[in-house]
PDB file of C-alpha atoms in Angstrom:
ATOM      1  CA  MET F   1     -29.472  65.204   5.001  1.00 60.00           C
ATOM      2  CA  ASN F   2     -30.541  67.137   7.993  1.00 64.00           C
ATOM      3  CA  SER F   3     -34.181  66.651   8.803  1.00 83.00           C
ATOM      4  CA  LEU F   4     -35.108  70.332   8.961  1.00 87.00           C
ATOM      5  CA  LEU F   5     -33.372  70.953   5.474  1.00 90.00           C
ATOM      6  CA  SER F   6     -35.356  67.958   3.976  1.00 92.00           C
ATOM      7  CA  PHE F   7     -38.652  69.718   5.210  1.00 94.00           C
ATOM      8  CA  LEU F   8     -37.455  72.925   3.797  1.00 93.00           C
ATOM      9  CA  ILE F   9     -37.055  71.132   0.407  1.00 93.00           C
ATOM     10  CA  ILE F  10     -40.156  68.980   0.440  1.00 95.00           C
ATOM     11  CA  CYS F  11     -42.751  71.570   1.672  1.00 94.00           C
ATOM     12  CA  PRO F  12     -42.234  74.523  -0.843  1.00 93.00           C
ATOM     13  CA  LEU F  13     -41.559  72.020  -3.879  1.00 92.00           C
ATOM     14  CA  ASN F  14     -44.876  70.288  -2.949  1.00 92.00           C
ATOM     15  CA  PHE F  15     -46.689  73.489  -2.671  1.00 90.00           C
ATOM     16  CA  LEU F  16     -45.321  74.254  -6.210  1.00 86.00           C
ATOM     17  CA  ALA F  17     -46.316  70.824  -7.361  1.00 85.00           C
ATOM     18  CA  GLY F  18     -49.848  71.409  -6.177  1.00 82.00           C
ATOM     19  CA  LEU F  19     -50.046  74.843  -7.746  1.00 78.00           C
ATOM     20  CA  VAL F  20     -48.558  73.525 -11.103  1.00 75.00           C
ATOM     21  CA  ASP F  21     -50.765  70.607 -11.053  1.00 72.00           C
ATOM     22  CA  SER F  22     -53.945  72.954 -10.645  1.00 65.00           C
ATOM     23  CA  ILE F  23     -52.932  75.032 -13.679  1.00 62.00           C
ATOM     24  CA  GLY F  24     -52.023  72.437 -16.191  1.00 58.00           C
ATOM     25  CA  GLY F  25     -51.141  69.172 -14.689  1.00 63.00           C
ATOM     26  CA  GLY F  26     -47.717  67.551 -14.211  1.00 71.00           C
ATOM     27  CA  GLY F  27     -47.404  68.233 -10.376  1.00 79.00           C
ATOM     28  CA  GLY F  28     -45.769  64.763 -10.029  1.00 82.00           C
ATOM     29  CA  LEU F  29     -42.837  65.916 -12.028  1.00 82.00           C
ATOM     30  CA  ILE F  30     -41.985  68.238  -9.192  1.00 86.00           C
ATOM     31  CA  SER F  31     -43.201  66.327  -6.116  1.00 90.00           C
ATOM     32  CA  LEU F  32     -41.241  63.049  -6.890  1.00 89.00           C
ATOM     33  CA  PRO F  33     -37.987  64.733  -7.416  1.00 89.00           C
ATOM     34  CA  ALA F  34     -38.571  66.870  -4.336  1.00 91.00           C
ATOM     35  CA  PHE F  35     -38.382  63.830  -2.093  1.00 94.00           C
ATOM     36  CA  MET F  36     -35.268  62.543  -3.777  1.00 91.00           C
ATOM     37  CA  LEU F  37     -33.675  66.015  -3.518  1.00 90.00           C
ATOM     38  CA  ALA F  38     -34.418  65.752   0.207  1.00 92.00           C
ATOM     39  CA  GLY F  39     -32.383  62.775   0.523  1.00 91.00           C
ATOM     40  CA  LEU F  40     -34.799  59.744   0.119  1.00 93.00           C
ATOM     41  CA  SER F  41     -33.791  56.755  -1.891  1.00 91.00           C
ATOM     42  CA  PRO F  42     -35.645  56.230  -5.232  1.00 91.00           C
ATOM     43  CA  HIS F  43     -37.847  53.479  -3.614  1.00 92.00           C
ATOM     44  CA  ALA F  44     -38.740  55.691  -0.607  1.00 94.00           C
ATOM     45  CA  ALA F  45     -39.136  58.697  -2.815  1.00 94.00           C
ATOM     46  CA  VAL F  46     -41.714  56.999  -5.013  1.00 93.00           C
ATOM     47  CA  ALA F  47     -43.447  55.456  -2.048  1.00 94.00           C
ATOM     48  CA  THR F  48     -43.582  58.644  -0.037  1.00 95.00           C
ATOM     49  CA  ASN F  49     -44.635  60.746  -2.980  1.00 94.00           C
ATOM     50  CA  LYS F  50     -47.719  58.420  -3.367  1.00 93.00           C
ATOM     51  CA  LEU F  51     -48.865  59.312   0.213  1.00 92.00           C
ATOM     52  CA  ALA F  52     -48.837  62.934  -0.719  1.00 89.00           C
ATOM     53  CA  SER F  53     -50.402  62.282  -4.215  1.00 86.00           C
ATOM     54  CA  THR F  54     -53.266  60.172  -2.805  1.00 87.00           C
ATOM     55  CA  THR F  55     -54.186  62.813  -0.525  1.00 83.00           C
ATOM     56  CA  GLY F  56     -54.352  65.593  -3.189  1.00 77.00           C
ATOM     57  CA  THR F  57     -56.121  63.280  -5.613  1.00 81.00           C
ATOM     58  CA  SER F  58     -58.921  62.153  -3.048  1.00 84.00           C
ATOM     59  CA  VAL F  59     -59.863  65.882  -2.694  1.00 79.00           C
ATOM     60  CA  SER F  60     -60.120  66.674  -6.307  1.00 76.00           C
ATOM     61  CA  THR F  61     -61.887  63.310  -6.985  1.00 83.00           C
ATOM     62  CA  ALA F  62     -64.485  64.050  -4.317  1.00 83.00           C
ATOM     63  CA  ARG F  63     -65.134  67.560  -6.203  1.00 78.00           C
ATOM     64  CA  TYR F  64     -65.675  65.815  -9.613  1.00 77.00           C
ATOM     65  CA  CYS F  65     -67.920  63.024  -8.092  1.00 82.00           C
ATOM     66  CA  LYS F  66     -70.005  65.567  -6.254  1.00 83.00           C
ATOM     67  CA  ASN F  67     -70.603  67.541  -9.526  1.00 80.00           C
ATOM     68  CA  GLY F  68     -71.377  64.297 -11.418  1.00 81.00           C
ATOM     69  CA  CYS F  69     -68.544  64.863 -13.843  1.00 80.00           C
ATOM     70  CA  TYR F  70     -68.035  61.216 -14.774  1.00 86.00           C
ATOM     71  CA  GLU F  71     -69.616  58.241 -16.521  1.00 90.00           C
ATOM     72  CA  LYS F  72     -70.873  55.897 -14.008  1.00 90.00           C
ATOM     73  CA  ARG F  73     -71.019  52.773 -15.925  1.00 93.00           C
ATOM     74  CA  LEU F  74     -67.402  53.257 -16.577  1.00 94.00           C
ATOM     75  CA  ALA F  75     -66.355  53.826 -13.141  1.00 93.00           C
ATOM     76  CA  LEU F  76     -66.291  50.442 -11.385  1.00 95.00           C
ATOM     77  CA  PRO F  77     -64.537  48.562 -14.275  1.00 96.00           C
ATOM     78  CA  GLY F  78     -62.043  51.211 -14.455  1.00 96.00           C
ATOM     79  CA  ILE F  79     -61.445  51.320 -10.804  1.00 96.00           C
ATOM     80  CA  LEU F  80     -61.046  47.469 -10.643  1.00 97.00           C
ATOM     81  CA  CYS F  81     -58.540  47.378 -13.563  1.00 97.00           C
ATOM     82  CA  ALA F  82     -56.527  50.266 -11.828  1.00 96.00           C
ATOM     83  CA  LEU F  83     -56.375  48.541  -8.566  1.00 97.00           C
ATOM     84  CA  ILE F  84     -55.029  45.350 -10.259  1.00 97.00           C
ATOM     85  CA  GLY F  85     -52.606  47.264 -12.386  1.00 97.00           C
ATOM     86  CA  SER F  86     -51.259  49.531  -9.661  1.00 96.00           C
ATOM     87  CA  PHE F  87     -50.676  46.526  -7.313  1.00 96.00           C
ATOM     88  CA  LEU F  88     -48.583  44.786  -9.805  1.00 97.00           C
ATOM     89  CA  GLY F  89     -46.635  48.031 -10.614  1.00 95.00           C
ATOM     90  CA  ALA F  90     -45.945  48.458  -6.899  1.00 95.00           C
ATOM     91  CA  ARG F  91     -44.637  44.929  -6.490  1.00 95.00           C
ATOM     92  CA  LEU F  92     -42.498  45.391  -9.475  1.00 95.00           C
ATOM     93  CA  VAL F  93     -40.868  48.502  -8.372  1.00 93.00           C
ATOM     94  CA  LEU F  94     -40.069  46.856  -5.010  1.00 92.00           C
ATOM     95  CA  LEU F  95     -38.161  44.121  -6.921  1.00 92.00           C
ATOM     96  CA  THR F  96     -36.158  46.879  -9.026  1.00 92.00           C
ATOM     97  CA  SER F  97     -32.920  48.011  -7.349  1.00 90.00           C
ATOM     98  CA  ASP F  98     -32.285  51.542  -6.581  1.00 86.00           C
ATOM     99  CA  VAL F  99     -29.329  51.823  -9.148  1.00 85.00           C
ATOM    100  CA  ILE F 100     -31.854  50.723 -12.076  1.00 87.00           C
ATOM    101  CA  LEU F 101     -34.504  52.803 -10.799  1.00 86.00           C
ATOM    102  CA  LYS F 102     -32.209  55.777 -10.834  1.00 81.00           C
ATOM    103  CA  ARG F 103     -31.144  55.077 -14.455  1.00 81.00           C
ATOM    104  CA  MET F 104     -34.695  54.539 -15.455  1.00 83.00           C
ATOM    105  CA  MET F 105     -35.664  58.061 -14.030  1.00 78.00           C
ATOM    106  CA  LEU F 106     -33.176  59.761 -16.372  1.00 76.00           C
ATOM    107  CA  ILE F 107     -35.054  58.376 -19.281  1.00 81.00           C
ATOM    108  CA  ILE F 108     -38.681  58.260 -18.111  1.00 80.00           C
ATOM    109  CA  LEU F 109     -38.856  61.736 -16.514  1.00 74.00           C
ATOM    110  CA  PRO F 110     -37.983  63.788 -19.698  1.00 77.00           C
ATOM    111  CA  VAL F 111     -40.368  61.692 -21.741  1.00 78.00           C
ATOM    112  CA  VAL F 112     -43.145  62.235 -19.284  1.00 77.00           C
ATOM    113  CA  ALA F 113     -42.338  65.865 -19.146  1.00 74.00           C
ATOM    114  CA  ALA F 114     -42.706  66.342 -22.860  1.00 76.00           C
ATOM    115  CA  VAL F 115     -46.132  64.485 -22.865  1.00 73.00           C
ATOM    116  CA  VAL F 116     -47.269  66.679 -20.035  1.00 68.00           C
ATOM    117  CA  LEU F 117     -46.024  70.026 -21.483  1.00 66.00           C
ATOM    118  CA  LEU F 118     -47.823  69.319 -24.818  1.00 67.00           C
ATOM    119  CA  ASP F 119     -50.843  71.536 -25.508  1.00 56.00           C
ATOM    120  CA  LYS F 120     -53.961  69.701 -24.807  1.00 58.00           C
ATOM    121  CA  LYS F 121     -56.931  69.959 -27.211  1.00 62.00           C
ATOM    122  CA  LYS F 122     -60.485  69.815 -26.007  1.00 63.00           C
ATOM    123  CA  PRO F 123     -62.474  67.066 -27.746  1.00 70.00           C
ATOM    124  CA  ALA F 124     -66.257  66.640 -27.813  1.00 73.00           C
ATOM    125  CA  TYR F 125     -67.994  63.457 -26.369  1.00 79.00           C
ATOM    126  CA  ASP F 126     -68.649  61.209 -29.465  1.00 80.00           C
ATOM    127  CA  GLU F 127     -72.192  59.772 -28.791  1.00 83.00           C
ATOM    128  CA  SER F 128     -71.873  57.352 -31.836  1.00 85.00           C
ATOM    129  CA  PHE F 129     -68.817  55.598 -30.466  1.00 90.00           C
ATOM    130  CA  PRO F 130     -69.559  52.091 -29.434  1.00 93.00           C
ATOM    131  CA  ALA F 131     -70.307  51.754 -25.656  1.00 91.00           C
ATOM    132  CA  SER F 132     -68.570  48.250 -25.430  1.00 94.00           C
ATOM    133  CA  ARG F 133     -65.526  49.458 -27.345  1.00 95.00           C
ATOM    134  CA  ARG F 134     -65.274  52.467 -24.984  1.00 95.00           C
ATOM    135  CA  MET F 135     -65.458  50.264 -21.948  1.00 96.00           C
ATOM    136  CA  LEU F 136     -62.694  47.894 -23.251  1.00 96.00           C
ATOM    137  CA  ILE F 137     -60.401  51.010 -23.835  1.00 96.00           C
ATOM    138  CA  VAL F 138     -61.180  52.331 -20.486  1.00 96.00           C
ATOM    139  CA  CYS F 139     -60.282  48.968 -18.941  1.00 97.00           C
ATOM    140  CA  ILE F 140     -57.204  48.309 -20.971  1.00 97.00           C
ATOM    141  CA  SER F 141     -56.006  52.012 -20.115  1.00 96.00           C
ATOM    142  CA  ALA F 142     -56.680  51.739 -16.567  1.00 96.00           C
ATOM    143  CA  LEU F 143     -54.855  48.465 -16.234  1.00 97.00           C
ATOM    144  CA  ILE F 144     -51.695  49.417 -18.304  1.00 96.00           C
ATOM    145  CA  ILE F 145     -51.596  53.014 -16.909  1.00 94.00           C
ATOM    146  CA  GLY F 146     -52.230  51.625 -13.465  1.00 95.00           C
ATOM    147  CA  VAL F 147     -49.154  49.519 -13.696  1.00 96.00           C
ATOM    148  CA  TYR F 148     -47.111  52.628 -14.477  1.00 93.00           C
ATOM    149  CA  ASP F 149     -48.635  54.454 -11.629  1.00 92.00           C
ATOM    150  CA  GLY F 150     -47.773  51.869  -9.156  1.00 94.00           C
ATOM    151  CA  PHE F 151     -44.230  51.538 -10.611  1.00 93.00           C
ATOM    152  CA  TYR F 152     -43.559  55.235 -10.972  1.00 86.00           C
ATOM    153  CA  GLY F 153     -46.325  57.832 -11.038  1.00 84.00           C
ATOM    154  CA  PRO F 154     -45.844  61.310 -12.628  1.00 82.00           C
ATOM    155  CA  GLY F 155     -47.854  61.916 -15.667  1.00 80.00           C
ATOM    156  CA  THR F 156     -50.463  59.228 -14.809  1.00 86.00           C
ATOM    157  CA  GLY F 157     -53.391  61.607 -15.071  1.00 82.00           C
ATOM    158  CA  THR F 158     -52.261  63.157 -18.286  1.00 80.00           C
ATOM    159  CA  PHE F 159     -51.777  59.624 -19.915  1.00 86.00           C
ATOM    160  CA  LEU F 160     -55.210  58.493 -18.682  1.00 89.00           C
ATOM    161  CA  LEU F 161     -56.799  61.707 -19.956  1.00 84.00           C
ATOM    162  CA  LEU F 162     -55.176  61.325 -23.469  1.00 84.00           C
ATOM    163  CA  ALA F 163     -56.406  57.630 -23.495  1.00 90.00           C
ATOM    164  CA  LEU F 164     -60.031  58.575 -22.690  1.00 91.00           C
ATOM    165  CA  THR F 165     -60.368  61.632 -24.891  1.00 88.00           C
ATOM    166  CA  LYS F 166     -58.338  60.226 -27.972  1.00 86.00           C
ATOM    167  CA  ALA F 167     -58.948  56.664 -27.849  1.00 90.00           C
ATOM    168  CA  ALA F 168     -62.458  56.369 -25.947  1.00 91.00           C
ATOM    169  CA  ARG F 169     -63.689  59.616 -27.537  1.00 90.00           C
ATOM    170  CA  MET F 170     -64.986  61.219 -24.321  1.00 91.00           C
ATOM    171  CA  ASP F 171     -65.252  64.959 -23.779  1.00 87.00           C
ATOM    172  CA  ILE F 172     -62.611  66.453 -21.316  1.00 81.00           C
ATOM    173  CA  ARG F 173     -65.102  67.061 -18.431  1.00 81.00           C
ATOM    174  CA  THR F 174     -66.448  63.524 -18.441  1.00 87.00           C
ATOM    175  CA  ALA F 175     -63.150  62.109 -18.974  1.00 87.00           C
ATOM    176  CA  SER F 176     -61.541  64.056 -16.144  1.00 82.00           C
ATOM    177  CA  GLY F 177     -63.911  62.660 -13.633  1.00 87.00           C
ATOM    178  CA  ASN F 178     -63.215  58.986 -14.576  1.00 92.00           C
ATOM    179  CA  VAL F 179     -59.566  59.678 -14.680  1.00 89.00           C
ATOM    180  CA  LYS F 180     -59.666  60.892 -11.131  1.00 87.00           C
ATOM    181  CA  LEU F 181     -61.578  57.793 -10.020  1.00 92.00           C
ATOM    182  CA  ILE F 182     -59.064  55.620 -11.740  1.00 94.00           C
ATOM    183  CA  ASN F 183     -56.077  57.617 -10.530  1.00 90.00           C
ATOM    184  CA  LEU F 184     -57.157  57.712  -6.949  1.00 91.00           C
ATOM    185  CA  SER F 185     -57.674  53.909  -7.042  1.00 95.00           C
ATOM    186  CA  SER F 186     -54.240  53.147  -8.482  1.00 94.00           C
ATOM    187  CA  ASN F 187     -52.701  55.522  -5.824  1.00 92.00           C
ATOM    188  CA  ALA F 188     -54.530  53.901  -2.943  1.00 94.00           C
ATOM    189  CA  ALA F 189     -53.409  50.368  -4.188  1.00 95.00           C
ATOM    190  CA  ALA F 190     -49.816  51.354  -4.651  1.00 95.00           C
ATOM    191  CA  LEU F 191     -49.760  53.402  -1.297  1.00 94.00           C
ATOM    192  CA  ALA F 192     -51.190  50.054   0.706  1.00 95.00           C
ATOM    193  CA  THR F 193     -48.439  48.081  -0.960  1.00 95.00           C
ATOM    194  CA  PHE F 194     -45.586  50.535   0.032  1.00 95.00           C
ATOM    195  CA  LEU F 195     -46.917  51.061   3.428  1.00 94.00           C
ATOM    196  CA  PHE F 196     -46.688  47.309   4.019  1.00 92.00           C
ATOM    197  CA  SER F 197     -43.134  47.254   2.534  1.00 91.00           C
ATOM    198  CA  GLY F 198     -42.139  50.031   5.059  1.00 92.00           C
ATOM    199  CA  TYR F 199     -40.746  52.519   2.516  1.00 93.00           C
ATOM    200  CA  VAL F 200     -43.169  55.404   3.105  1.00 95.00           C
ATOM    201  CA  HIS F 201     -41.544  58.171   5.274  1.00 94.00           C
ATOM    202  CA  ILE F 202     -44.915  59.156   6.932  1.00 94.00           C
ATOM    203  CA  ALA F 203     -43.696  62.423   8.368  1.00 95.00           C
ATOM    204  CA  TYR F 204     -42.252  63.682   4.907  1.00 95.00           C
ATOM    205  CA  GLY F 205     -45.318  62.304   3.141  1.00 94.00           C
ATOM    206  CA  LEU F 206     -47.784  64.160   5.368  1.00 94.00           C
ATOM    207  CA  ALA F 207     -45.861  67.455   5.064  1.00 95.00           C
ATOM    208  CA  GLY F 208     -45.746  67.055   1.292  1.00 94.00           C
ATOM    209  CA  ALA F 209     -49.585  66.400   1.273  1.00 93.00           C
ATOM    210  CA  VAL F 210     -50.468  69.490   3.245  1.00 94.00           C
ATOM    211  CA  PHE F 211     -48.419  71.750   1.258  1.00 93.00           C
ATOM    212  CA  CYS F 212     -49.785  70.092  -2.109  1.00 87.00           C
ATOM    213  CA  LEU F 213     -53.255  70.602  -0.995  1.00 87.00           C
ATOM    214  CA  LEU F 214     -52.337  74.245  -0.241  1.00 87.00           C
ATOM    215  CA  GLY F 215     -51.013  74.724  -3.836  1.00 82.00           C
ATOM    216  CA  HIS F 216     -53.995  73.152  -5.173  1.00 75.00           C
ATOM    217  CA  TYR F 217     -56.285  75.403  -3.192  1.00 76.00           C
ATOM    218  CA  ILE F 218     -54.451  78.558  -4.137  1.00 77.00           C
ATOM    219  CA  GLY F 219     -53.796  77.523  -7.705  1.00 66.00           C
ATOM    220  CA  SER F 220     -57.305  76.778  -8.514  1.00 57.00           C
ATOM    221  CA  GLY F 221     -58.390  80.185  -7.332  1.00 57.00           C
ATOM    222  CA  LEU F 222     -55.745  82.035  -9.482  1.00 56.00           C
ATOM    223  CA  VAL F 223     -56.601  83.469 -12.908  1.00 44.00           C
ATOM    224  CA  MET F 224     -53.327  82.748 -14.741  1.00 48.00           C
ATOM    225  CA  LYS F 225     -53.361  84.222 -18.270  1.00 47.00           C
ATOM    226  CA  ASN F 226     -50.024  82.524 -19.219  1.00 49.00           C
ATOM    227  CA  GLY F 227     -50.127  79.590 -16.748  1.00 51.00           C
ATOM    228  CA  SER F 228     -48.276  77.238 -19.077  1.00 51.00           C
ATOM    229  CA  LYS F 229     -45.413  79.536 -19.637  1.00 58.00           C
ATOM    230  CA  VAL F 230     -44.963  79.549 -15.813  1.00 59.00           C
ATOM    231  CA  VAL F 231     -45.359  75.709 -15.528  1.00 57.00           C
ATOM    232  CA  ARG F 232     -42.755  74.727 -18.201  1.00 63.00           C
ATOM    233  CA  PRO F 233     -39.614  76.484 -16.836  1.00 71.00           C
ATOM    234  CA  VAL F 234     -40.481  75.282 -13.156  1.00 66.00           C
ATOM    235  CA  ILE F 235     -40.577  71.697 -14.374  1.00 65.00           C
ATOM    236  CA  ILE F 236     -37.473  71.875 -16.315  1.00 71.00           C
ATOM    237  CA  LEU F 237     -35.756  73.521 -13.540  1.00 71.00           C
ATOM    238  CA  VAL F 238     -36.694  70.895 -10.969  1.00 69.00           C
ATOM    239  CA  LEU F 239     -35.836  68.060 -13.307  1.00 70.00           C
ATOM    240  CA  LEU F 240     -32.491  69.457 -14.049  1.00 75.00           C
ATOM    241  CA  LEU F 241     -31.694  69.744 -10.383  1.00 71.00           C
ATOM    242  CA  LEU F 242     -32.795  65.945  -9.974  1.00 69.00           C
ATOM    243  CA  PHE F 243     -30.537  64.831 -13.022  1.00 71.00           C
ATOM    244  CA  ILE F 244     -27.477  66.819 -11.289  1.00 72.00           C
ATOM    245  CA  LYS F 245     -28.230  65.045  -8.138  1.00 66.00           C
ATOM    246  CA  ILE F 246     -28.487  61.563  -9.668  1.00 66.00           C
ATOM    247  CA  ILE F 247     -25.473  61.861 -11.823  1.00 69.00           C
ATOM    248  CA  SER F 248     -23.428  63.411  -9.082  1.00 65.00           C
ATOM    249  CA  GLY F 249     -24.485  60.355  -6.883  1.00 57.00           C
ATOM    250  CA  SER F 250     -25.013  62.486  -3.858  1.00 50.00           C
TER     251      SER F 250
END
């Protein structure tokens, strides 16, 4: 595919991914397909998307940490487990062929989209919940979902948030901060692995990162009354385009 045309696909779709992510999450469901629609192989798309997503995640993580929106005693164990899980996931995806990866996308993407698009409740922090059990849940979640993030990625934040609020009984504010720390760690571990493998398209990844950040910045300043109604059709449309591309083999 022509390089200019690739940028014309990557830049606006990553902007849209940032906008969508700032409204209700699920930006990876747009940014990953964007790199494939631009002509990258599944391996290169996953690796390059990791460069863009790591940049965006680092900014939002810094904001959460600055405001103290996380539980400190859970931070380091979660980070360590995420690093291990993500490294294993990234190594696993490098051993998976492009053909198998494409077929897996046709199954995984709709499932992740369904989870991301579900309405999210806002639970309260359960002070009576045993601290040791909460720590165990955070570590196991970070490890398992870290493997998924290294292998694939989209929906990682949503899965982590569900695990920490539903299973670990944390409130949405505190859980979100720990989710960002875990997600940033898993992104960084996978990105380092992919950089050494040579699959990351630096120019595409940096362009995607800039426009994703711009989307986050504008989206966070918007007051969208019916944000979810906008997010859903956008994600469905992008996934439909990707399915057509994969099935057609182009």
